[in-house]
Structures are given as C-alpha cells and as structure tokens.
C-alpha cells in the first residue's frame, strides 16, 4: 500500500500540465464508475497489472480505440508513459502501429512513419472492397518497389525520452507479394508467412524497421497494420484511431476480430462517440447496438477482456453546444452496466455543458471546440490515469 501511495504522489507531482492549474475542471468527478456495482474483468486487469508492477512478472496489454482524439496519439502516449513509470523496465513493446504516412494522413506523435513507392489507401469511414482490420486503415503496395518505414523515435523528442524497442514483428495483411524486413547493414530477413499474416523474429532489439516486398510483377500486398513486440513480455498500450471514425465506421472492419487475436488486450479503452453525435440524427439505441457488436466480437477473442468507456467531451456545433452529449453519456452508462464495464465521465470532468469554451479560452482546446490542444490531451491523460491509479490503490 505504501508503494502505491508513493507512486500516486509521484505521478501527481510529475505532471506539468496538471488539472489543478485550471479551476473549471471538475477533478472531483475524475473517478471510475461501476454502473453494474462491480467489474470482475476490470479487477482481473488490475490484478495482472499489480503482478507486473510489484513482481515484474506477466504480460499486460491495453488497446485504446477512437477517432481523431486517438489517431493524434497525445492522449494515448500520455497514458502509456504514466503506466511505464510505475516500474522501471516493464516496457513490453510498442504494440500495434500503422504506416500512416503511406495513407497520406497524420501519424501519432509517439513515432514516425515514411514510405517509398506507390501505395493506395482506404479507411473505415466508408465500406471498401478490401477487408480492414483493427487499425481501421489499409494500404496496398502496387509492386515490389513499395516500402514502409516505422521509426519509434517520437516527433516530440525530449531529453530522457523513453525509447521503445522490439525484437518481434508481425505484419497483418496478405496478397501476392511476400513481405520481408530490411535490416541494418542491408540484410534481408525472411519470416514465417501465412495467407494473411507474417511473423519475424529479429536477431537483436531495435527501434526501427523497414518493410519491403518481393514477388512477381503485377502482384500486390494489402497491409492492415504492424505489431511490434518483445519476447520478454511486459506492459504495452496500442492505439487504434481513425480521424472522423464513428461506431458504425469500426463495424466496416471485418477483420477486427482476427487482428484482435494478435493484440489480445486485457483492457480496451473505448473513446468512440464524438463523431456519432455530429449531426441531427443521433440515435441512442443504434449507438448502443454498434458498441455491442464491437464488444461481442472482442469477447469471442478474450472472454475476460475489460472495457473502460471514457465517454465523450463537451463539443460545439455551428448552433452552439452539442445537444446530444447527455444522451450519449447515458448510453455509455447503460453499456457499462450491461457488460459490467467501467465508465470515466469525461463530460462531467470537463465541467459539463458548454465547458469546452473554457477549455478553449485556457489554451486546452482547438478553436473548433471539438478537438483539444496537445496540452489539453495531456491533461485528460493525466486525469484518466489518476482515476485508474486510484482504482488500483483501492
């Protein structure tokens, strides 16, 4: 208990963007709620985390799913760093990543991607002929000249920055071309290649990988994502975010369940919803039905996967404060009760209806009063992590 209290104090003191600087933030509301009275799956997650933090044993995996709040990466990365601060050396690998640059969209702040050659891309915002997976995106290499590079050096490079590394690579995707890894020194590494999957064991730990292809002219390869892992186990937090994605968008990902087998999360943090309430036709029943399908697919992979709903933020439309937020928040409570999940009320923590204007005035939100500034996302990450830490302490 003493160790956890010290960790709590340390985490609060280390946060330069702490919520205590902003009196309009309801820090008293930043607690995890249990609408069903208890959450056995979340307690199982906490026990696994406790075993890892106290004894250095085990493998704990978290997946954060959402729209642009997640694709930007700042919120997820804040959570990731806080979790890793609980014990030195418990980094279990960077987890699920995607070559966003080849899809001509923004890469999360915590790593960099680049590409060579011609690629075609689709996202889950619209139904597609190709089968999308857990990342909600897919890029297709048109020939053997195509390459993608993932570099785990973050764009926000700071002194004493944590450097993620890995010695296992899984490529999610398939096609007529065979994926290979180009290592340092121009060595080519072949993997174990299946119909829709390729696995590589690297001869050393690295924080950089280049994926290339070989095969016959005219063949293609559809890439859904890359999983960067460590053989030693530990803690990992992956993000799956697509700008503009709603709950219905994620249902276009027909290989969600298949890719989830590889990630196999102990906890999914669901931050999908802000795009569902944009417009005049928000349907609470439909919203919950979409979420049920995602959670049911997840439970087929891991029957004891815990769910944590963050709720959605206060936002504004051209006519003023978005009128659908309260209905969406009630839907989250209903789902948390139905699935014995956990709920963190972001809306109440922000300050409720209209509070986004105060966040924007304080430099914590963008002028569109929908998205947050980098500092705002860090504040949210601090608050959410503190709520998780408090639940662990209890």
Tab-separated table of C-alpha atoms in Angstrom:
chain	number	residue	atom	x	y	z
A	1	UNK	CA	0.000	0.000	0.000
A	2	UNK	CA	2.828	2.410	0.881
A	3	UNK	CA	4.414	1.787	-2.539
A	4	UNK	CA	1.167	2.612	-4.354
A	5	UNK	CA	0.615	5.788	-2.335
A	6	UNK	CA	4.148	6.923	-3.160
A	7	UNK	CA	3.542	6.164	-6.827
A	8	UNK	CA	0.319	8.169	-6.728
A	9	UNK	CA	2.122	11.157	-5.218
A	10	UNK	CA	4.984	10.830	-7.716
A	11	UNK	CA	2.616	10.738	-10.701
A	12	UNK	CA	0.732	13.806	-9.494
A	13	UNK	CA	3.923	15.774	-8.896
A	14	UNK	CA	5.423	14.917	-12.265
A	15	UNK	CA	2.584	16.371	-14.319
A	16	UNK	CA	3.459	19.873	-15.578
A	17	UNK	CA	0.077	20.225	-17.305
A	18	UNK	CA	-1.786	19.191	-14.109
A	19	UNK	CA	-5.504	19.873	-13.911
A	20	UNK	CA	-5.050	21.738	-10.603
A	21	UNK	CA	-3.983	24.754	-12.665
A	22	UNK	CA	-7.474	25.031	-14.183
A	23	UNK	CA	-10.240	25.703	-11.603
A	24	UNK	CA	-13.063	24.963	-14.073
A	25	UNK	CA	-12.006	21.291	-14.365
A	26	UNK	CA	-14.024	19.051	-12.026
A	27	UNK	CA	-11.215	16.935	-10.644
A	28	UNK	CA	-13.648	15.587	-8.034
A	29	UNK	CA	-15.549	13.904	-10.888
A	30	UNK	CA	-12.417	12.154	-12.192
A	31	UNK	CA	-13.164	8.735	-10.749
A	32	UNK	CA	-14.015	5.395	-12.329
A	33	UNK	CA	-17.669	4.464	-12.052
A	34	UNK	CA	-19.056	0.931	-11.849
A	35	UNK	CA	-22.693	1.107	-13.036
A	36	UNK	CA	-23.116	-2.665	-12.538
A	37	UNK	CA	-21.829	-2.430	-8.977
A	38	UNK	CA	-18.678	-4.374	-9.796
A	39	UNK	CA	-16.497	-5.257	-12.775
A	40	UNK	CA	-14.803	-8.660	-12.413
A	41	UNK	CA	-12.949	-8.283	-15.714
A	42	UNK	CA	-11.532	-4.901	-14.718
A	43	UNK	CA	-10.475	-6.338	-11.357
A	44	UNK	CA	-8.680	-9.115	-13.242
A	45	UNK	CA	-6.860	-6.460	-15.286
A	46	UNK	CA	-5.812	-4.679	-12.074
A	47	UNK	CA	-4.528	-7.923	-10.571
A	48	UNK	CA	-2.421	-8.594	-13.670
A	49	UNK	CA	-1.103	-5.032	-13.540
A	50	UNK	CA	-0.320	-5.426	-9.843
A	51	UNK	CA	1.636	-8.631	-10.501
A	52	UNK	CA	3.652	-6.906	-13.207
A	53	UNK	CA	4.366	-3.733	-11.232
A	54	UNK	CA	5.189	-5.416	-7.927
A	55	UNK	CA	6.939	-8.542	-9.153
A	56	UNK	CA	7.970	-7.792	-12.732
A	57	UNK	CA	6.053	-10.828	-13.981
A	58	UNK	CA	3.485	-11.170	-16.719
A	59	UNK	CA	2.262	-9.509	-19.880
A	60	UNK	CA	-0.353	-6.724	-19.721
A	61	UNK	CA	-1.837	-5.255	-22.881
A	62	UNK	CA	-4.117	-2.253	-23.314
A	63	UNK	CA	-5.805	-1.084	-26.524
A	64	UNK	CA	-7.169	2.462	-26.969
A	65	UNK	CA	-9.778	2.835	-29.751
A	66	UNK	CA	-11.352	6.028	-31.087
A	67	UNK	CA	-11.340	8.739	-33.730
A	68	UNK	CA	-9.063	11.746	-34.166
A	69	UNK	CA	-8.620	12.038	-30.376
A	70	UNK	CA	-6.767	8.717	-30.606
A	71	UNK	CA	-5.114	8.982	-34.033
A	72	UNK	CA	-3.309	12.125	-32.892
A	73	UNK	CA	-1.656	9.976	-30.257
A	74	UNK	CA	-1.030	12.526	-27.497
A	75	UNK	CA	-3.680	11.187	-25.098
A	76	UNK	CA	-2.694	7.542	-25.612
A	77	UNK	CA	1.008	8.329	-25.282
A	78	UNK	CA	0.410	10.203	-22.030
A	79	UNK	CA	-1.303	7.117	-20.593
A	80	UNK	CA	1.457	4.847	-21.913
A	81	UNK	CA	4.216	6.881	-20.254
A	82	UNK	CA	2.387	7.012	-16.938
A	83	UNK	CA	1.859	3.252	-16.873
A	84	UNK	CA	5.519	2.613	-17.697
A	85	UNK	CA	6.580	4.980	-14.906
A	86	UNK	CA	5.132	2.527	-12.363
A	87	UNK	CA	8.085	0.168	-12.702
A	88	UNK	CA	11.431	0.574	-14.417
A	89	UNK	CA	11.976	-1.819	-17.305
A	90	UNK	CA	8.414	-3.109	-17.736
A	91	UNK	CA	8.119	-1.924	-21.360
A	92	UNK	CA	6.647	-4.838	-23.300
A	93	UNK	CA	6.973	-3.361	-26.798
A	94	UNK	CA	5.269	-0.598	-28.755
A	95	UNK	CA	2.388	-2.811	-29.875
A	96	UNK	CA	0.135	-2.057	-32.838
A	97	UNK	CA	1.315	0.635	-35.276
A	98	UNK	CA	0.372	1.679	-38.790
A	99	UNK	CA	2.339	3.364	-41.655
A	100	UNK	CA	0.086	6.435	-41.681
A	101	UNK	CA	2.427	8.348	-43.993
A	102	UNK	CA	1.699	5.906	-46.835
A	103	UNK	CA	-2.008	6.615	-46.308
A	104	UNK	CA	-1.260	10.363	-46.566
A	105	UNK	CA	-2.568	11.156	-43.087
A	106	UNK	CA	-1.115	12.120	-39.721
A	107	UNK	CA	0.972	9.700	-37.673
A	108	UNK	CA	0.571	9.652	-33.847
A	109	UNK	CA	3.100	11.870	-32.093
A	110	UNK	CA	4.885	8.961	-30.434
A	111	UNK	CA	6.513	7.560	-33.585
A	112	UNK	CA	7.332	8.359	-37.214
A	113	UNK	CA	6.496	6.639	-40.480
A	114	UNK	CA	7.633	7.145	-44.068
A	115	UNK	CA	7.217	5.338	-47.356
A	116	UNK	CA	8.710	4.659	-50.775
A	117	UNK	CA	6.849	3.828	-53.964
A	118	UNK	CA	3.166	3.847	-54.815
A	119	UNK	CA	0.501	2.918	-52.270
A	120	UNK	CA	-3.277	3.094	-52.331
A	121	UNK	CA	-5.205	3.573	-49.101
A	122	UNK	CA	-8.703	3.182	-47.675
A	123	UNK	CA	-10.144	3.824	-44.208
A	124	UNK	CA	-13.121	2.525	-42.294
A	125	UNK	CA	-15.093	5.732	-42.870
A	126	UNK	CA	-16.695	4.112	-45.900
A	127	UNK	CA	-17.354	0.483	-46.891
A	128	UNK	CA	-14.484	-0.858	-49.005
A	129	UNK	CA	-13.822	-3.838	-51.240
A	130	UNK	CA	-10.722	-4.639	-49.180
A	131	UNK	CA	-11.042	-6.155	-45.711
A	132	UNK	CA	-9.916	-3.741	-42.998
A	133	UNK	CA	-8.802	-4.789	-39.544
A	134	UNK	CA	-8.103	-3.435	-36.087
A	135	UNK	CA	-6.334	-0.248	-37.206
A	136	UNK	CA	-9.318	0.860	-39.303
A	137	UNK	CA	-6.979	1.536	-42.226
A	138	UNK	CA	-5.445	-0.378	-45.095
A	139	UNK	CA	-2.710	0.444	-47.599
A	140	UNK	CA	-1.952	-1.605	-50.715
A	141	UNK	CA	1.513	-1.904	-52.255
A	142	UNK	CA	1.284	-1.853	-56.029
A	143	UNK	CA	4.638	-3.505	-56.784
A	144	UNK	CA	7.968	-4.602	-55.278
A	145	UNK	CA	9.330	-1.038	-55.237
A	146	UNK	CA	6.989	-0.140	-52.364
A	147	UNK	CA	8.388	0.118	-48.836
A	148	UNK	CA	7.289	1.477	-45.477
A	149	UNK	CA	9.466	2.529	-42.557
A	150	UNK	CA	8.403	2.705	-38.904
A	151	UNK	CA	10.730	4.643	-36.595
A	152	UNK	CA	9.854	4.717	-32.897
A	153	UNK	CA	11.735	7.958	-32.316
A	154	UNK	CA	8.879	10.303	-31.306
A	155	UNK	CA	8.377	13.626	-33.044
A	156	UNK	CA	8.304	15.295	-29.626
A	157	UNK	CA	11.853	14.195	-28.839
A	158	UNK	CA	12.764	15.217	-25.303
A	159	UNK	CA	15.738	14.708	-23.044
A	160	UNK	CA	15.415	11.433	-21.100
A	161	UNK	CA	12.755	10.326	-23.613
A	162	UNK	CA	11.754	6.680	-23.303
A	163	UNK	CA	12.922	4.697	-26.329
A	164	UNK	CA	10.735	1.765	-27.304
A	165	UNK	CA	12.327	-1.280	-28.879
A	166	UNK	CA	11.243	-4.696	-30.113
A	167	UNK	CA	12.603	-7.987	-31.435
A	168	UNK	CA	9.436	-9.422	-32.922
A	169	UNK	CA	7.448	-8.077	-35.865
A	170	UNK	CA	4.047	-9.272	-37.044
A	171	UNK	CA	2.679	-7.946	-40.315
A	172	UNK	CA	-1.098	-8.054	-40.574
A	173	UNK	CA	-2.137	-8.432	-44.194
A	174	UNK	CA	-1.717	-10.541	-47.281
A	175	UNK	CA	-1.518	-10.684	-51.036
A	176	UNK	CA	0.566	-11.953	-53.917
A	177	UNK	CA	3.757	-10.267	-52.706
A	178	UNK	CA	5.861	-11.622	-49.842
A	179	UNK	CA	6.820	-9.151	-47.082
A	180	UNK	CA	10.451	-9.091	-45.924
A	181	UNK	CA	12.343	-6.907	-43.464
A	182	UNK	CA	15.356	-4.858	-44.500
A	183	UNK	CA	17.697	-4.752	-41.530
A	184	UNK	CA	20.656	-2.551	-40.761
A	185	UNK	CA	23.570	-3.428	-42.994
A	186	UNK	CA	21.163	-4.154	-45.856
A	187	UNK	CA	20.462	-7.685	-44.668
A	188	UNK	CA	17.110	-9.115	-45.722
A	189	UNK	CA	15.142	-11.113	-43.149
A	190	UNK	CA	12.509	-13.609	-44.233
A	191	UNK	CA	9.676	-14.507	-41.917
A	192	UNK	CA	7.083	-17.180	-41.415
A	193	UNK	CA	4.444	-16.146	-43.938
A	194	UNK	CA	0.834	-17.300	-43.868
A	195	UNK	CA	-2.156	-16.442	-46.023
A	196	UNK	CA	-2.953	-13.294	-44.040
A	197	UNK	CA	-0.080	-12.883	-41.609
A	198	UNK	CA	3.719	-12.775	-41.446
A	199	UNK	CA	5.886	-13.219	-38.341
A	200	UNK	CA	9.546	-12.213	-37.946
A	201	UNK	CA	11.987	-12.897	-35.106
A	202	UNK	CA	14.784	-10.334	-35.211
A	203	UNK	CA	18.378	-11.190	-34.242
A	204	UNK	CA	18.548	-8.113	-31.985
A	205	UNK	CA	16.410	-5.422	-30.372
A	206	UNK	CA	15.764	-2.336	-32.472
A	207	UNK	CA	13.533	0.722	-32.605
A	208	UNK	CA	13.325	0.927	-36.393
A	209	UNK	CA	12.062	-1.375	-39.133
A	210	UNK	CA	11.737	-1.209	-42.914
A	211	UNK	CA	9.220	-3.463	-44.646
A	212	UNK	CA	9.787	-4.364	-48.287
A	213	UNK	CA	8.297	-6.905	-50.680
A	214	UNK	CA	9.332	-9.411	-53.262
A	215	UNK	CA	7.412	-11.375	-55.824
A	216	UNK	CA	6.171	-11.429	-59.395
A	217	UNK	CA	5.357	-8.268	-61.384
A	218	UNK	CA	1.746	-7.195	-61.091
A	219	UNK	CA	1.195	-8.700	-57.651
A	220	UNK	CA	0.071	-6.586	-54.663
A	221	UNK	CA	0.062	-6.674	-50.860
A	222	UNK	CA	-2.655	-5.246	-48.577
A	223	UNK	CA	-1.242	-4.099	-45.211
A	224	UNK	CA	-3.620	-3.641	-42.253
A	225	UNK	CA	-1.079	-2.984	-39.519
A	226	UNK	CA	2.204	-3.949	-37.857
A	227	UNK	CA	2.617	-5.345	-34.341
A	228	UNK	CA	5.960	-4.615	-32.631
A	229	UNK	CA	6.556	-6.943	-29.698
A	230	UNK	CA	9.130	-8.062	-27.162
A	231	UNK	CA	9.793	-11.701	-26.339
A	232	UNK	CA	10.337	-10.717	-22.697
A	233	UNK	CA	6.747	-9.594	-22.093
A	234	UNK	CA	5.751	-6.552	-20.032
A	235	UNK	CA	3.289	-3.685	-20.479
A	236	UNK	CA	2.148	-2.336	-23.852
A	237	UNK	CA	-0.512	0.160	-24.876
A	238	UNK	CA	-1.606	0.248	-28.519
A	239	UNK	CA	-3.816	2.872	-30.108
A	240	UNK	CA	-6.249	2.368	-32.989
A	241	UNK	CA	-7.582	5.736	-34.120
A	242	UNK	CA	-9.041	6.993	-37.389
A	243	UNK	CA	-9.906	10.646	-37.949
A	244	UNK	CA	-13.683	11.004	-38.232
A	245	UNK	CA	-14.481	7.405	-37.241
A	246	UNK	CA	-17.802	6.621	-35.543
A	247	UNK	CA	-19.039	3.358	-34.053
A	248	UNK	CA	-20.560	2.478	-37.428
A	249	UNK	CA	-17.208	3.107	-39.116
A	250	UNK	CA	-15.480	0.492	-36.978
A	251	UNK	CA	-18.088	-2.084	-37.984
A	252	UNK	CA	-16.674	-1.851	-41.528
A	253	UNK	CA	-13.547	-3.546	-40.155
A	254	UNK	CA	-14.431	-7.137	-40.985
A	255	UNK	CA	-11.097	-8.424	-39.680
A	256	UNK	CA	-11.383	-6.668	-36.319
A	257	UNK	CA	-11.765	-9.979	-34.533
A	258	UNK	CA	-8.961	-11.671	-36.484
A	259	UNK	CA	-6.443	-8.907	-35.739
A	260	UNK	CA	-7.570	-8.751	-32.130
A	261	UNK	CA	-6.304	-12.310	-31.686
A	262	UNK	CA	-2.768	-10.987	-32.181
A	263	UNK	CA	-3.119	-7.993	-29.872
A	264	UNK	CA	-5.207	-9.894	-27.283
A	265	UNK	CA	-5.823	-6.927	-24.954
A	266	UNK	CA	-6.571	-7.269	-21.247
A	267	UNK	CA	-8.279	-3.868	-21.334
A	268	UNK	CA	-9.860	-1.865	-24.153
A	269	UNK	CA	-10.338	1.853	-23.544
A	270	UNK	CA	-13.215	2.908	-25.809
A	271	UNK	CA	-13.183	6.581	-26.833
A	272	UNK	CA	-15.536	6.276	-29.822
A	273	UNK	CA	-18.538	8.582	-29.840
A	274	UNK	CA	-17.738	12.205	-30.615
A	275	UNK	CA	-18.301	11.598	-34.331
A	276	UNK	CA	-21.571	9.747	-33.683
A	277	UNK	CA	-23.199	12.869	-32.243
A	278	UNK	CA	-22.224	15.192	-35.091
A	279	UNK	CA	-25.455	15.961	-36.966
A	280	UNK	CA	-29.139	15.955	-36.119
A	281	UNK	CA	-29.912	12.228	-36.318
A	282	UNK	CA	-28.192	10.740	-33.259
A	283	UNK	CA	-29.972	7.518	-32.292
A	284	UNK	CA	-29.097	6.250	-28.816
A	285	UNK	CA	-30.401	2.721	-29.476
A	286	UNK	CA	-28.399	2.434	-32.686
A	287	UNK	CA	-25.310	3.801	-30.937
A	288	UNK	CA	-25.537	1.102	-28.265
A	289	UNK	CA	-26.202	-1.613	-30.848
A	290	UNK	CA	-22.995	-0.689	-32.706
A	291	UNK	CA	-20.973	-0.824	-29.490
A	292	UNK	CA	-22.494	-4.205	-28.582
A	293	UNK	CA	-21.279	-5.694	-31.852
A	294	UNK	CA	-17.735	-4.464	-31.214
A	295	UNK	CA	-17.710	-5.749	-27.652
A	296	UNK	CA	-19.240	-9.089	-28.574
A	297	UNK	CA	-16.551	-9.636	-31.231
A	298	UNK	CA	-13.930	-8.749	-28.620
A	299	UNK	CA	-15.341	-11.187	-26.068
A	300	UNK	CA	-15.096	-14.009	-28.616
A	301	UNK	CA	-11.339	-13.428	-28.642
A	302	UNK	CA	-10.884	-12.746	-24.913
A	303	UNK	CA	-13.972	-13.540	-22.802
A	304	UNK	CA	-12.443	-11.653	-19.871
A	305	UNK	CA	-11.316	-8.513	-21.669
A	306	UNK	CA	-12.179	-5.472	-19.546
A	307	UNK	CA	-13.888	-2.430	-21.072
A	308	UNK	CA	-13.381	1.164	-19.965
A	309	UNK	CA	-15.572	3.829	-21.568
A	310	UNK	CA	-14.169	7.355	-21.414
A	311	UNK	CA	-17.420	8.941	-22.512
A	312	UNK	CA	-17.204	11.931	-24.846
A	313	UNK	CA	-16.203	15.530	-24.457
A	314	UNK	CA	-18.359	18.605	-24.490
A	315	UNK	CA	-18.380	19.976	-28.043
A	316	UNK	CA	-19.966	22.726	-30.060
A	317	UNK	CA	-21.720	22.851	-33.411
A	318	UNK	CA	-22.493	25.902	-35.519
A	319	UNK	CA	-25.658	26.392	-33.459
A	320	UNK	CA	-23.942	26.176	-30.089
A	321	UNK	CA	-23.410	23.424	-27.545
A	322	UNK	CA	-23.968	19.958	-28.995
A	323	UNK	CA	-27.384	18.781	-27.694
A	324	UNK	CA	-26.695	15.024	-27.987
A	325	UNK	CA	-23.889	14.685	-25.456
A	326	UNK	CA	-26.079	13.880	-22.462
A	327	UNK	CA	-27.882	11.102	-24.375
A	328	UNK	CA	-24.569	9.582	-25.440
A	329	UNK	CA	-23.313	9.700	-21.843
A	330	UNK	CA	-26.406	7.804	-20.679
A	331	UNK	CA	-25.775	5.229	-23.409
A	332	UNK	CA	-22.259	4.690	-22.036
A	333	UNK	CA	-23.647	4.138	-18.539
A	334	UNK	CA	-26.195	1.650	-19.866
A	335	UNK	CA	-23.490	-0.268	-21.758
A	336	UNK	CA	-21.176	-0.266	-18.748
A	337	UNK	CA	-23.967	-1.709	-16.622
A	338	UNK	CA	-24.891	-4.320	-19.237
A	339	UNK	CA	-21.303	-5.521	-19.767
A	340	UNK	CA	-20.116	-4.969	-16.170
A	341	UNK	CA	-17.639	-2.441	-17.516
A	342	UNK	CA	-16.113	0.778	-16.148
A	343	UNK	CA	-17.066	4.364	-17.019
A	344	UNK	CA	-14.979	7.535	-16.765
A	345	UNK	CA	-17.194	10.580	-17.311
A	346	UNK	CA	-15.043	12.894	-19.418
A	347	UNK	CA	-18.017	15.204	-19.959
A	348	UNK	CA	-18.518	15.785	-16.224
A	349	UNK	CA	-14.772	16.070	-15.609
A	350	UNK	CA	-14.525	18.829	-18.203
A	351	UNK	CA	-17.270	20.788	-16.439
A	352	UNK	CA	-20.402	19.719	-18.311
A	353	UNK	CA	-22.403	21.560	-20.960
A	354	UNK	CA	-20.565	24.492	-22.501
A	355	UNK	CA	-17.289	23.778	-20.709
A	356	UNK	CA	-15.376	23.387	-23.972
A	357	UNK	CA	-15.434	27.180	-24.309
A	358	UNK	CA	-13.457	27.462	-21.065
A	359	UNK	CA	-11.021	24.810	-22.229
A	360	UNK	CA	-10.544	26.680	-25.500
A	361	UNK	CA	-10.025	30.007	-23.730
A	362	UNK	CA	-7.400	28.393	-21.463
A	363	UNK	CA	-5.478	27.013	-24.464
A	364	UNK	CA	-6.577	23.429	-23.818
A	365	UNK	CA	-8.845	23.080	-26.874
A	366	UNK	CA	-8.832	23.974	-30.543
A	367	UNK	CA	-10.944	26.830	-31.964
A	368	UNK	CA	-13.396	24.267	-33.421
A	369	UNK	CA	-14.439	23.442	-29.821
A	370	UNK	CA	-14.388	19.740	-30.683
A	371	UNK	CA	-10.702	18.828	-30.504
A	372	UNK	CA	-8.164	19.544	-27.795
A	373	UNK	CA	-4.737	21.143	-27.925
A	374	UNK	CA	-1.686	18.975	-27.156
A	375	UNK	CA	-1.713	20.347	-23.606
A	376	UNK	CA	-5.424	19.579	-23.308
A	377	UNK	CA	-4.923	15.965	-24.350
A	378	UNK	CA	-2.121	15.648	-21.797
A	379	UNK	CA	-4.382	16.997	-19.061
A	380	UNK	CA	-7.043	14.436	-19.991
A	381	UNK	CA	-4.429	11.688	-19.964
A	382	UNK	CA	-3.264	12.797	-16.516
A	383	UNK	CA	-6.830	12.771	-15.169
A	384	UNK	CA	-7.731	9.389	-16.636
A	385	UNK	CA	-4.530	7.771	-15.431
A	386	UNK	CA	-5.009	9.188	-11.938
A	387	UNK	CA	-8.526	7.677	-11.872
A	388	UNK	CA	-7.117	4.289	-12.929
A	389	UNK	CA	-4.349	4.568	-10.345
A	390	UNK	CA	-6.885	5.354	-7.633
A	391	UNK	CA	-8.958	2.311	-8.591
A	392	UNK	CA	-5.807	0.196	-8.325
A	393	UNK	CA	-4.949	1.693	-4.913
A	394	UNK	CA	-8.427	0.809	-3.629
